[in-house]
Coordinates of C-alpha atoms in Angstrom, one line a residue:
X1 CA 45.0 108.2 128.3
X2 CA 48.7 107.4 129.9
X3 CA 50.3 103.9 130.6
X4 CA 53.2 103.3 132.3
X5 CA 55.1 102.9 129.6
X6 CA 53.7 106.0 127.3
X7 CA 52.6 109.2 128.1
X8 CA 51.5 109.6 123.9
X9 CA 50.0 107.0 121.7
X10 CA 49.7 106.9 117.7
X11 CA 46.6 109.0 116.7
X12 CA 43.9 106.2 115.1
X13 CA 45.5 103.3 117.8
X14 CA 43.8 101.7 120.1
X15 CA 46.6 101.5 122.8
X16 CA 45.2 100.8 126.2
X17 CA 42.0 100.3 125.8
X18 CA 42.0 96.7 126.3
X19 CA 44.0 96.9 129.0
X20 CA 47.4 98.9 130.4
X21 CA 49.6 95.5 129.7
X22 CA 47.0 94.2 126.9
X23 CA 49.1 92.2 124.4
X24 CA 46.0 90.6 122.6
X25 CA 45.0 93.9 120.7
X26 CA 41.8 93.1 118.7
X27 CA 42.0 89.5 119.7
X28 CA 40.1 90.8 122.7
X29 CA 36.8 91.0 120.9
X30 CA 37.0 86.5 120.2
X31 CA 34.9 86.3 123.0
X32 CA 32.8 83.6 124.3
X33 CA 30.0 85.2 122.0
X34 CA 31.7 85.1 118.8
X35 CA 33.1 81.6 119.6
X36 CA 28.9 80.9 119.5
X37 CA 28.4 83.0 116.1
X38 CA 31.8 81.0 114.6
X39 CA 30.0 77.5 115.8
X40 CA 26.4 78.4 114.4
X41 CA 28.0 78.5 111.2
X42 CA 28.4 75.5 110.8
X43 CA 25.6 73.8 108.8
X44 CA 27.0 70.4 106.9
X45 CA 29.7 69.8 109.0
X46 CA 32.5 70.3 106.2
X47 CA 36.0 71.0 107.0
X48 CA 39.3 72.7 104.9
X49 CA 41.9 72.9 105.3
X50 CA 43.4 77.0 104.4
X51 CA 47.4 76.1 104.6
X52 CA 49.2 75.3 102.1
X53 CA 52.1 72.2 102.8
X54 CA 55.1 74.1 104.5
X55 CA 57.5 73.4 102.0
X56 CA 55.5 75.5 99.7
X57 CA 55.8 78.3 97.6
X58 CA 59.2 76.6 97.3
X59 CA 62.9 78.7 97.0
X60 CA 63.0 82.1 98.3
X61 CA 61.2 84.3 95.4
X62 CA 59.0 85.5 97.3
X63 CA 61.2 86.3 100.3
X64 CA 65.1 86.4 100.4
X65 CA 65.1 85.9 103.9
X66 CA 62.8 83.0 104.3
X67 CA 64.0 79.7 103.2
X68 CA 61.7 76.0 103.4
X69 CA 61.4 74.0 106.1
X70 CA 64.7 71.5 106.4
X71 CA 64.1 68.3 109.0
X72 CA 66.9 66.2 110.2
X73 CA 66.9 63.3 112.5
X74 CA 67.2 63.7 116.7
X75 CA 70.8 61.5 117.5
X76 CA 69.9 59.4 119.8
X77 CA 72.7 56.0 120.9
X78 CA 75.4 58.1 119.4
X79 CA 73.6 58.0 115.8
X80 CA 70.6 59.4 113.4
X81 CA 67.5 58.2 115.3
X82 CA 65.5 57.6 112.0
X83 CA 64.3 54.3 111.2
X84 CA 66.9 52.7 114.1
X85 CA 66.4 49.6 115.2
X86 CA 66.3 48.8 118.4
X87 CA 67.4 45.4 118.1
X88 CA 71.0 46.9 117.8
X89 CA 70.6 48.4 121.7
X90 CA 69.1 44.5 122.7
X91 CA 68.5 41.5 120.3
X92 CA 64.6 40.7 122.0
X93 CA 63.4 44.1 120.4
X94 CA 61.7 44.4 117.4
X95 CA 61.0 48.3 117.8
X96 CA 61.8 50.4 114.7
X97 CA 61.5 54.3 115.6
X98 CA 61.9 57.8 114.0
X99 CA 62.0 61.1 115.7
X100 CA 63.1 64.5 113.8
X101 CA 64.3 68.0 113.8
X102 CA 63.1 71.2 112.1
X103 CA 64.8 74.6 111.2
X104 CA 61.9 76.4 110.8
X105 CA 61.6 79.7 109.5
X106 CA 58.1 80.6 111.0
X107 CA 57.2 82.8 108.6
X108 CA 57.8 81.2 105.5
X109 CA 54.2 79.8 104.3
X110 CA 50.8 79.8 106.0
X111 CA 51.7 82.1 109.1
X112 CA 50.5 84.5 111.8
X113 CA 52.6 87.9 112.5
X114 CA 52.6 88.6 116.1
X115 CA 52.0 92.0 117.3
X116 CA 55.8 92.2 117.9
X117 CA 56.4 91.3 114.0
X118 CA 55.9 95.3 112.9
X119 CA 56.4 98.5 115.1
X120 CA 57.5 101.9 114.3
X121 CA 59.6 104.9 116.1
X122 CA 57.4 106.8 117.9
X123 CA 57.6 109.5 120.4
X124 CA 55.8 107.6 123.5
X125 CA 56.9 110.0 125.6
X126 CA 55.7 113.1 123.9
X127 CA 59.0 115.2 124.4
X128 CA 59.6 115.3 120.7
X129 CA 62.4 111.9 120.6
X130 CA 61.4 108.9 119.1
X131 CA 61.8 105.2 120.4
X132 CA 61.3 102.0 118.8
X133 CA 58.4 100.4 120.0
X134 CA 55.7 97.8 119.1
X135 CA 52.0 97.4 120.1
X136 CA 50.7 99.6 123.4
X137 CA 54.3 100.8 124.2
X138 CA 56.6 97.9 124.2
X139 CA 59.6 98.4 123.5
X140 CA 62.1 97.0 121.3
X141 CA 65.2 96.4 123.2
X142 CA 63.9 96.0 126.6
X143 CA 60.6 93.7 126.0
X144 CA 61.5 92.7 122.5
X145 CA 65.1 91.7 122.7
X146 CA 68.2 90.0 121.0
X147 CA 71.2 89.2 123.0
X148 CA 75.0 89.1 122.1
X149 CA 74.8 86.4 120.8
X150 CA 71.8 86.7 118.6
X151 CA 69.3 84.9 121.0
X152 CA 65.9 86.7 120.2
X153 CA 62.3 86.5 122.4
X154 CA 59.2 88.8 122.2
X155 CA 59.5 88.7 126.0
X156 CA 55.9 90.9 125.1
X157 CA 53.4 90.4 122.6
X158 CA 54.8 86.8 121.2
X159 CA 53.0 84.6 119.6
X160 CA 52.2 82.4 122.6
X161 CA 49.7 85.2 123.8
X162 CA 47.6 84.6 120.5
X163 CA 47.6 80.7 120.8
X164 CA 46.8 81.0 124.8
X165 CA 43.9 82.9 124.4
X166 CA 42.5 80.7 121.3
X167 CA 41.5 81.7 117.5
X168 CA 38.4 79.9 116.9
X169 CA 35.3 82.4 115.6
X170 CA 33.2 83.6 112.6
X171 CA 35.2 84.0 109.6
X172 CA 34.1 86.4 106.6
X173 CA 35.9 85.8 103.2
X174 CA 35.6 88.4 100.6
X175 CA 36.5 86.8 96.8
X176 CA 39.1 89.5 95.4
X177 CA 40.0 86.3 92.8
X178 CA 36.7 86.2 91.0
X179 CA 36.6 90.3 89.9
X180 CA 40.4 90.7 89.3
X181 CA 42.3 87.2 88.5
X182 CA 45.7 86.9 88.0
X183 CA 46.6 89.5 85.9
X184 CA 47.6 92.8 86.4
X185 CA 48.0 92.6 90.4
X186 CA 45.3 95.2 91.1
X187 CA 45.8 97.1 94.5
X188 CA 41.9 97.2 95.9
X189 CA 41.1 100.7 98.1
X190 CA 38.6 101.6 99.7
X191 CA 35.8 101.9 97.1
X192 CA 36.7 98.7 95.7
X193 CA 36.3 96.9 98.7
X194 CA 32.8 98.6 99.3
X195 CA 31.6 97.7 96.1
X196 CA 32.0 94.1 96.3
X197 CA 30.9 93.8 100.0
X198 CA 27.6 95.5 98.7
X199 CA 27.9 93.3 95.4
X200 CA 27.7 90.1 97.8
X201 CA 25.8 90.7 100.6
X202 CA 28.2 90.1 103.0
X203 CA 27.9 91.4 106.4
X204 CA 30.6 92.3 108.7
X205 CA 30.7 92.5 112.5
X206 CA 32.4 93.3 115.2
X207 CA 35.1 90.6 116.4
X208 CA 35.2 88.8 112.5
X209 CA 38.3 87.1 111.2
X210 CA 38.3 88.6 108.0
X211 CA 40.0 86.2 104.7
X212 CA 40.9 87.9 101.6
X213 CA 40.9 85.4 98.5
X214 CA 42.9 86.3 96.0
X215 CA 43.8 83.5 93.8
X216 CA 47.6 83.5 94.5
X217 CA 47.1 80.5 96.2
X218 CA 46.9 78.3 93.7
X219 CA 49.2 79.8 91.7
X220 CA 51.3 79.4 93.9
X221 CA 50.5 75.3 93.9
X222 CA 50.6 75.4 90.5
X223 CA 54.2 76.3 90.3
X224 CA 54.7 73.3 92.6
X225 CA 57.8 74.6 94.7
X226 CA 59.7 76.1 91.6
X227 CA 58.1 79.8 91.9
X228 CA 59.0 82.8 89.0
X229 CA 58.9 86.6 89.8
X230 CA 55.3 86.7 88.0
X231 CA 54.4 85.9 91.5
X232 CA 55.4 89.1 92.8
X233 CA 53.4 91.0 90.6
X234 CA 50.0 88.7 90.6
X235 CA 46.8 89.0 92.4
X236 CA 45.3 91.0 94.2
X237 CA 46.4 93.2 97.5
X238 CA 45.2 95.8 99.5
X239 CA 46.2 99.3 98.9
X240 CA 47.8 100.2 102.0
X241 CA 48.2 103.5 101.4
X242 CA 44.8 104.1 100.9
X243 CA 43.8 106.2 104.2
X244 CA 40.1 105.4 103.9
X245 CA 40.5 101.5 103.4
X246 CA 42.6 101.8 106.5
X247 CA 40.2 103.8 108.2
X248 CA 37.4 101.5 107.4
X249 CA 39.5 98.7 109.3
X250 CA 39.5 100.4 112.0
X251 CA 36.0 100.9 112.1
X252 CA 34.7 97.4 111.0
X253 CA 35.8 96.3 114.5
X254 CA 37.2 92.9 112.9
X255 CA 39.8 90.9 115.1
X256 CA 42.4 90.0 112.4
X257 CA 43.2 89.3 108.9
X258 CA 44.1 86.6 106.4
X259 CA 45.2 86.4 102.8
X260 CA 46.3 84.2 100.4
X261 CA 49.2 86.1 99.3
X262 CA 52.6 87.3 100.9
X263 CA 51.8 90.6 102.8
X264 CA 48.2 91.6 102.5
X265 CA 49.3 94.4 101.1
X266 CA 51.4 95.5 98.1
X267 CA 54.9 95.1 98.9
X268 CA 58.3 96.4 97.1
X269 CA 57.0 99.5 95.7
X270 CA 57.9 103.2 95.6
X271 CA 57.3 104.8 98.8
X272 CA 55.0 107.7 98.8
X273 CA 56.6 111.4 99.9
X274 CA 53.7 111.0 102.3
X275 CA 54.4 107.9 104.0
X276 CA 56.5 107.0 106.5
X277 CA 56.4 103.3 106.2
X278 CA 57.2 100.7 103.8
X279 CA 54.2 98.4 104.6
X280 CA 51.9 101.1 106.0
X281 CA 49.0 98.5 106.2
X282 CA 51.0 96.3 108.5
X283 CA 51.4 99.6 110.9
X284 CA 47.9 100.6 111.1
X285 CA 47.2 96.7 112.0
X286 CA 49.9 95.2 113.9
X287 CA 51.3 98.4 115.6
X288 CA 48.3 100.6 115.9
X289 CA 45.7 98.8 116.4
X290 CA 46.7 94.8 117.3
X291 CA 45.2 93.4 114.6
X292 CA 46.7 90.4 113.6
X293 CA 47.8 89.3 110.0
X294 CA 47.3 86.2 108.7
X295 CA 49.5 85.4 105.2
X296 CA 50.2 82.9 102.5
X297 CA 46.8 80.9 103.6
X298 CA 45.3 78.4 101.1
X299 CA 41.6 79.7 100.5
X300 CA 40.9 78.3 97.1
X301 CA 38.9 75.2 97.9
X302 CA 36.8 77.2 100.5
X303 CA 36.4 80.0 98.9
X304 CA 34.7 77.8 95.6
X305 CA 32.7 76.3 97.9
X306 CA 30.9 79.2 99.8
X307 CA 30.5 80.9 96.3
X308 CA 28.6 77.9 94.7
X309 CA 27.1 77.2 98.0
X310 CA 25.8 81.7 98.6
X311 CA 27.2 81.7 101.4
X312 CA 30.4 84.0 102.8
X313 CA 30.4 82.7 106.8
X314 CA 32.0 80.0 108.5
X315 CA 33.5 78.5 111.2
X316 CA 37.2 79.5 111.7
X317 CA 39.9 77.5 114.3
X318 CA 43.5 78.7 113.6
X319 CA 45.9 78.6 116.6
X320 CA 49.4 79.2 116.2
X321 CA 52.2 77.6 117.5
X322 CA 52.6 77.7 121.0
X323 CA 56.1 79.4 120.3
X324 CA 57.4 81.1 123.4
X325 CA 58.6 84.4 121.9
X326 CA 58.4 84.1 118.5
X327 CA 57.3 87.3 116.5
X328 CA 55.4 84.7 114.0
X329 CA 54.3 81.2 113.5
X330 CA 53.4 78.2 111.2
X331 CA 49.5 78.2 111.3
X332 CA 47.3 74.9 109.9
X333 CA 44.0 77.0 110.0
X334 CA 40.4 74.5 109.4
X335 CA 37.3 76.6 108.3
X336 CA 34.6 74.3 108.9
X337 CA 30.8 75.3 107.0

């Protein structure tokens, strides 16, 4: 298989075959189909909320890049437009208004990564040199770009591609919280992910948002916006290095993932000889395969619910932001059983 812009794609991707400009990746199997299976799922008309506020975890702990949310009022009559009285502009008007600003740092709490969040360098062309590129051959530079003066769009694979073409489907959450807890942060492979999907009967299929509870959640509200470094090494992850979990991922056929926690996966540790990435589940998802991740998602209440209520379905609506080329958004996902 060739595109246009790669003659070679990543052995285990997925590249083109959704499509020779496809920037929806697994997204692609949310079909009109699996919007039904998402909606007959709902059985008592109950609805949570999975983000957390997005001021939360609080600081920059878990992330030294990412900081909280930080409004500021729109000026508006040469001052703050924020509780202004109109009465100043005429004497007849009782009108009192607000309007605000936010600097946003989309990925701080309850998010989506865009495809264009994680690539790798890879030799697209096959004649041994390798370019940096995201997703199905885009490449960074010419359809992910920053200018001069550090104006940056996902001119491919933004975020606005996910919320265009909807997230509203069946959602499958596996309890990691109830066998492991908070502590030691146990990294789950392959066979431990088996045994609890055997363990609880739950059934995945093709086109599944799949939600990973792992209790950092509400840890993380428990610390209530004044987070320690236990919370880097609590709860559970994935073990992205183990090649049969990721393997399994691939063949699952599910359209995205979710977690509670920061990245899914473990993040900050030694780097295999082996491996050639530092979050090698992000690669096999994002860049291989279009899978999109889901992080930092409150999953506590629903998760208590399904398991006092047998059930591990529901209902799952969680559009991002509309966000012309961003590489991630804000997300205020509503499972609904």
């Amino acid at each position: 298989m060739r595109n246009p812009r790669w003659n070679n794609r990543p052995k285990g991707s997925n590249w083109g075959e959704f499509g020779e400009n496809d920037q929806l990746g697994r997204l692609n199997l949310i079909d009109q189909k699996k919007v039904l299976q998402g909606a007959a799922e709902i059985k008592v008309g109950r609805t949570f909320c999975l983000s957390l506020p997005l001021d939360f975890p609080g600081g920059n702990i878990l992330s030294p890049v990412r900081f909280p949310p930080v409004l500021r009022p729109v000026v508006r009559n040469d001052e703050p437009y924020y509780n202004y009285e109109w009465r100043k502009k005429d004497p007849r008007l009782t009108d009192i208004a607000a309007d605000d600003a936010v600097l946003l740092h989309t990925q701080y709490s309850t998010q989506w990564d865009s495809l264009a969040h994680r690539g790798s360098l890879f030799d697209v062309k096959g004649n041994g040199d390798c370019e940096p590129v995201y997703y199905n051959g885009f490449s960074a530079g010419k359809d992910v770009t920053m200018t001069e003066d550090q104006v940056v769009s996902a001119n491919a694979l933004g975020i606005e591609n996910m919320a265009a073409h909807g997230v509203q489907g069946r959602g499958v959450l596996i309890d990691l919280y109830s066998r492991y807890g908070d502590y030691p942060r146990k990294e789950v492979g392959y066979d431990d992910l088996m045994r609890i999907i055997e363990e609880d009967n739950i059934i995945i299929d093709d086109g599944d948002i799949l939600c990973l509870w792992t209790g950092l959640d509400q840890m993380i509200l428990r610390m209530n916006k004044q987070p320690d470094v236990t919370l880097k090494s609590a709860c559970a992850v994935l073990n992205g290095h183990d090649k049969r979990l990721l393997q399994w991922i691939t063949d699952s056929g599910i359209s995205a993932i979710a977690s509670d926690n920061l990245a899914v996966e473990n993040v900050g540790i030694d780097i295999p000889d082996c491996c050639t990435s530092t979050l090698p589940l992000h690669e096999h998802c994002l860049f291989k395969l279009g899978i999109h991740l889901g992080e930092l998602w409150y999953l506590a209440d629903l998760a208590k619910w399904l398991k006092e209520n047998n059930r591990t379905r529901f209902m799952l609506t969680a559009p991002p932001l509309r966000l012309t080329g961003a590489v991630g958004s804000p997300v205020t996902p509503i499972a609904t059983v």
